[in-house]
mmCIF file of C-alpha atoms in Angstrom:
data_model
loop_
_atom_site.group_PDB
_atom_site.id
_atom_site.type_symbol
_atom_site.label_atom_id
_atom_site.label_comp_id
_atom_site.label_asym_id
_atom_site.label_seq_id
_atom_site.Cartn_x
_atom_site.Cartn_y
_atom_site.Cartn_z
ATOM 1 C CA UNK A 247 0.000 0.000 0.000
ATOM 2 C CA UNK A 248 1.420 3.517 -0.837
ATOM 3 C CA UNK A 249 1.344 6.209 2.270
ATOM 4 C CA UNK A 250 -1.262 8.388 1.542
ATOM 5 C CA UNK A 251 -3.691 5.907 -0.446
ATOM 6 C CA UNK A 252 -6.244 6.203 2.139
ATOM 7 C CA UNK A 253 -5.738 9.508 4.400
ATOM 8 C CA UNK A 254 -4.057 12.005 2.969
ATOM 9 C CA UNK A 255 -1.077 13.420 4.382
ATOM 10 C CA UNK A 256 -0.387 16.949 5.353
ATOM 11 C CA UNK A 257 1.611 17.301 2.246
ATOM 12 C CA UNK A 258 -0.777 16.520 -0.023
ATOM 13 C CA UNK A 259 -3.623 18.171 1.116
ATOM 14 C CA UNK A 260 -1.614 21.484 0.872
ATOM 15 C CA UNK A 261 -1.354 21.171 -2.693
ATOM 16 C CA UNK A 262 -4.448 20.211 -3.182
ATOM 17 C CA UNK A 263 -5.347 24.229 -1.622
ATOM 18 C CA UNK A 264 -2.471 25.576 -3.897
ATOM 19 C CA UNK A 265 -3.414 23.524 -6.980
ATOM 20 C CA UNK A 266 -7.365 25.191 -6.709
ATOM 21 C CA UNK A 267 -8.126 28.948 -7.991
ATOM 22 C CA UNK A 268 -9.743 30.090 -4.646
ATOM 23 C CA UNK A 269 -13.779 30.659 -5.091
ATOM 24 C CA UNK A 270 -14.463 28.067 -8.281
ATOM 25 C CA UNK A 271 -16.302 24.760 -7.695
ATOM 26 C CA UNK A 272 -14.360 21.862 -8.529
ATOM 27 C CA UNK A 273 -15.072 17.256 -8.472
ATOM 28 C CA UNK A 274 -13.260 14.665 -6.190
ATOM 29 C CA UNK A 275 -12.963 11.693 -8.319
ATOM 30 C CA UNK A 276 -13.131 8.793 -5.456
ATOM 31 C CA UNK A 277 -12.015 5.494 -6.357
ATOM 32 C CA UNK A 278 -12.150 2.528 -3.541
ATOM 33 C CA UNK A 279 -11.078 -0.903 -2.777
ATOM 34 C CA UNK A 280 -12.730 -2.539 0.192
ATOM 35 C CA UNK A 281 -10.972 -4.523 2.905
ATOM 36 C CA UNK A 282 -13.104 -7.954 3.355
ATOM 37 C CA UNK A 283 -13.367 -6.767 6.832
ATOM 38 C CA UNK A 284 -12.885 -3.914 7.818
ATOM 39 C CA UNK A 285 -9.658 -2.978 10.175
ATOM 40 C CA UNK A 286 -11.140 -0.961 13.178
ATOM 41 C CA UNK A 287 -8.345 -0.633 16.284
ATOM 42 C CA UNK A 288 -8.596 -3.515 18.926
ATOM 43 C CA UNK A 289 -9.917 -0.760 21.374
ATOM 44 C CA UNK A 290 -13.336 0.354 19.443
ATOM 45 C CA UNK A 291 -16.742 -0.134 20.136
ATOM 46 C CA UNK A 292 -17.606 -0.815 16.465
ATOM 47 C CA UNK A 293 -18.789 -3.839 15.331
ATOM 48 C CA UNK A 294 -17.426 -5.924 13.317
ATOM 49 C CA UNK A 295 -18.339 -5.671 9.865
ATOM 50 C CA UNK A 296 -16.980 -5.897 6.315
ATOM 51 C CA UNK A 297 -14.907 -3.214 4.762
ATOM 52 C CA UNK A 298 -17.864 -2.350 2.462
ATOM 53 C CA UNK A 299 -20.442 -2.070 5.533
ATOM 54 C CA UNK A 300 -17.870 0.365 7.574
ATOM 55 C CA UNK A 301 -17.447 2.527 4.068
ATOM 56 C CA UNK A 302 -21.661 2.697 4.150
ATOM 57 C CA UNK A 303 -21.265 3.656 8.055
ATOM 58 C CA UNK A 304 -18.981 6.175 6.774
ATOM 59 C CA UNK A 305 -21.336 7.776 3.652
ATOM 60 C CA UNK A 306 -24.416 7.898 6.024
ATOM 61 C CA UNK A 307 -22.764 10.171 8.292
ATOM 62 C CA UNK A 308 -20.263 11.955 5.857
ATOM 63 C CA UNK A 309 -22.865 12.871 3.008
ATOM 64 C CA UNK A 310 -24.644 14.851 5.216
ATOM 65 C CA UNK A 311 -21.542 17.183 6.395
ATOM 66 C CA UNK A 312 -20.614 17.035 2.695
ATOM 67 C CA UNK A 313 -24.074 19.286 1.805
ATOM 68 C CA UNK A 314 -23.621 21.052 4.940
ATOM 69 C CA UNK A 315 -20.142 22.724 3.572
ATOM 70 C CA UNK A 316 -21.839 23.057 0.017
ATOM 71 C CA UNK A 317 -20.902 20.028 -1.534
ATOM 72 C CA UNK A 318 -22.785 17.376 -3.529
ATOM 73 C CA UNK A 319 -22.846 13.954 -4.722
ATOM 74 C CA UNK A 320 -22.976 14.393 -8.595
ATOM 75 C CA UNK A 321 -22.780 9.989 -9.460
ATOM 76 C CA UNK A 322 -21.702 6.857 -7.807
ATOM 77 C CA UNK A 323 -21.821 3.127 -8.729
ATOM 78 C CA UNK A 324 -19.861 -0.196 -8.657
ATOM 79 C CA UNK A 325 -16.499 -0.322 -10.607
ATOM 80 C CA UNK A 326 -16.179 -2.174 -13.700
ATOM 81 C CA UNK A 327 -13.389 -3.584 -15.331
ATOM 82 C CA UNK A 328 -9.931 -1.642 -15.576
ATOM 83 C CA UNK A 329 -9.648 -1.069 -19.428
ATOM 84 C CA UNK A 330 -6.495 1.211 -18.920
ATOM 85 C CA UNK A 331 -4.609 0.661 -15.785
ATOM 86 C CA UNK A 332 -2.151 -1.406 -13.600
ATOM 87 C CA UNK A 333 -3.040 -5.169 -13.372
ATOM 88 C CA UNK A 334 -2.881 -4.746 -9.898
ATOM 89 C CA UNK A 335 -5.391 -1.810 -9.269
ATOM 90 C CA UNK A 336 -9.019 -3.371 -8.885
ATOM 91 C CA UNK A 337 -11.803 -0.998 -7.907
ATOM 92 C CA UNK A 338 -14.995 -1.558 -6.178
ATOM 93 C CA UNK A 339 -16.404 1.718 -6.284
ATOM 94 C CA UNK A 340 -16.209 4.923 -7.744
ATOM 95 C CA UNK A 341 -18.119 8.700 -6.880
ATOM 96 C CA UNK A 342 -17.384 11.712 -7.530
ATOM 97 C CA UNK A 343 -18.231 14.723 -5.324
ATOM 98 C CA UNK A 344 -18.784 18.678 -6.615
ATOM 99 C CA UNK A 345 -17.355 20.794 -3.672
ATOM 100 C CA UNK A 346 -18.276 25.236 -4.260
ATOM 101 C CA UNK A 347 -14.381 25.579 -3.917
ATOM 102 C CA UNK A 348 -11.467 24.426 -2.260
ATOM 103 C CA UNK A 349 -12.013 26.475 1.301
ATOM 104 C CA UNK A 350 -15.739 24.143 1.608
ATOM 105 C CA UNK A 351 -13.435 21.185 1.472
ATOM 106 C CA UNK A 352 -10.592 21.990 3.729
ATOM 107 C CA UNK A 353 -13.642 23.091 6.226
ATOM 108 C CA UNK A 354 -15.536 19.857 6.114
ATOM 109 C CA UNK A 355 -11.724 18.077 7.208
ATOM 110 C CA UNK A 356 -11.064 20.326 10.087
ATOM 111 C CA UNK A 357 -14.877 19.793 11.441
ATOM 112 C CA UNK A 358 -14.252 17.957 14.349
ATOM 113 C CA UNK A 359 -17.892 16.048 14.066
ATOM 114 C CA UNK A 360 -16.824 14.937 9.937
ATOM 115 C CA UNK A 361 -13.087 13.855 11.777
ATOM 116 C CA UNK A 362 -14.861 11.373 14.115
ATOM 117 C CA UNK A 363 -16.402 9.439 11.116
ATOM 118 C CA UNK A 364 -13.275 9.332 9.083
ATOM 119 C CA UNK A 365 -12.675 5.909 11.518
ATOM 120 C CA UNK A 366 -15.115 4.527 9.193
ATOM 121 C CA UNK A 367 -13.504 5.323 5.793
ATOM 122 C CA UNK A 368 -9.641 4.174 7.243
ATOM 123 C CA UNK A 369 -11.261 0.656 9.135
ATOM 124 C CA UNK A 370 -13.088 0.381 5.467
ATOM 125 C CA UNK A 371 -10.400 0.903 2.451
ATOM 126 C CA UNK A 372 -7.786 -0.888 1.448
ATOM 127 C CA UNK A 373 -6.777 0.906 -1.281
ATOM 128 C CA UNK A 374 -8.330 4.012 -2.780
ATOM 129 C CA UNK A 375 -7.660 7.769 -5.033
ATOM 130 C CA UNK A 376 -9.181 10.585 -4.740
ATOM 131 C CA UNK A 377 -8.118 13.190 -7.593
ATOM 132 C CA UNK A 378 -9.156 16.614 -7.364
ATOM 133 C CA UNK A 379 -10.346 18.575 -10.728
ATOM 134 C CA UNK A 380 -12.274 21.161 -12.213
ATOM 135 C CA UNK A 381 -14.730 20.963 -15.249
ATOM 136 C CA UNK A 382 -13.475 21.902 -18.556
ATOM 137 C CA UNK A 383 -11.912 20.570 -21.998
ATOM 138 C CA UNK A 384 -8.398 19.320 -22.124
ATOM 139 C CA UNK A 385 -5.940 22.278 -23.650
ATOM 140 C CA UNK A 386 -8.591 23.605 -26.678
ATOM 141 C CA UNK A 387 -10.328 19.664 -26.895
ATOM 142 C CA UNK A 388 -14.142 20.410 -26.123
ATOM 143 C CA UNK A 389 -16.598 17.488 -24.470
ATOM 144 C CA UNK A 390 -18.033 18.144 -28.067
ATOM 145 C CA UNK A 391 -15.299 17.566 -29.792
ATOM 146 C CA UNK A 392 -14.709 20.566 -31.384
#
């Protein structure tokens, strides 16, 4: 597992704020691999459940602090099949979330109540990305093609 493939570090949540013009919305792309059960400490109070079950524990609390600071869930589903990609990466899930800008996100991370559920999200992943980016074409290549 790669540091950083489930909580972010320090580091990289810094430039995510420097990579983001302050004020414009932008998308999380989340993509997640589930533990088969998930890894809570030996010292919680959570049950025992899989890694999928802890990630839903996690989404019924999180989604609402996610519309609280602005942001929204724009599509999730299942994975499919990795047409481009590392052998190794398999998928279970992937979401992506619209945040108003940058300063809604970095908000919803310092709330103390949204940090208590992030147990849920760590006991529940094995593996998982979440890439930051803003809607537009790709250097003068329009979604129309033009």
């Amino acid at each position: 597992m790669i540091v950083g493939s489930i909580n972010p570090t320090r580091e990289q949540i810094d430039a995510l704020a420097a990579s983001l013009p302050t004020g414009q919305p932008f998308m999380m792309l989340n993509l997640l691999t589930f533990r088969k059960a998930a890894a809570y400490p030996p010292e919680s109070d959570d049950t025992p459940c899989t890694g999928r079950e802890a990630y839903e524990r996690y989404a019924r609390e999180a989604l609402p602090r996610i519309a609280a600071c602005g942001g929204e869930l724009l599509l999730s589903g299942p994975a499919g099949a990795t047409v481009i990609g590392p052998d190794s990466e398999r998928w279970d899930a992937v979401f992506i979330v619209r945040y108003p800008h940058v300063r809604a996100f970095m908000d919803m991370l310092r709330d103390t109540g949204y940090q208590a559920v992030t147990r849920h999200r760590t006991a529940a992943l094995a593996d998982s990305r979440l890439i930051a980016f803003r809607a537009g074409g790709l250097d003068g290549v329009s979604a129309s093609g033009n």
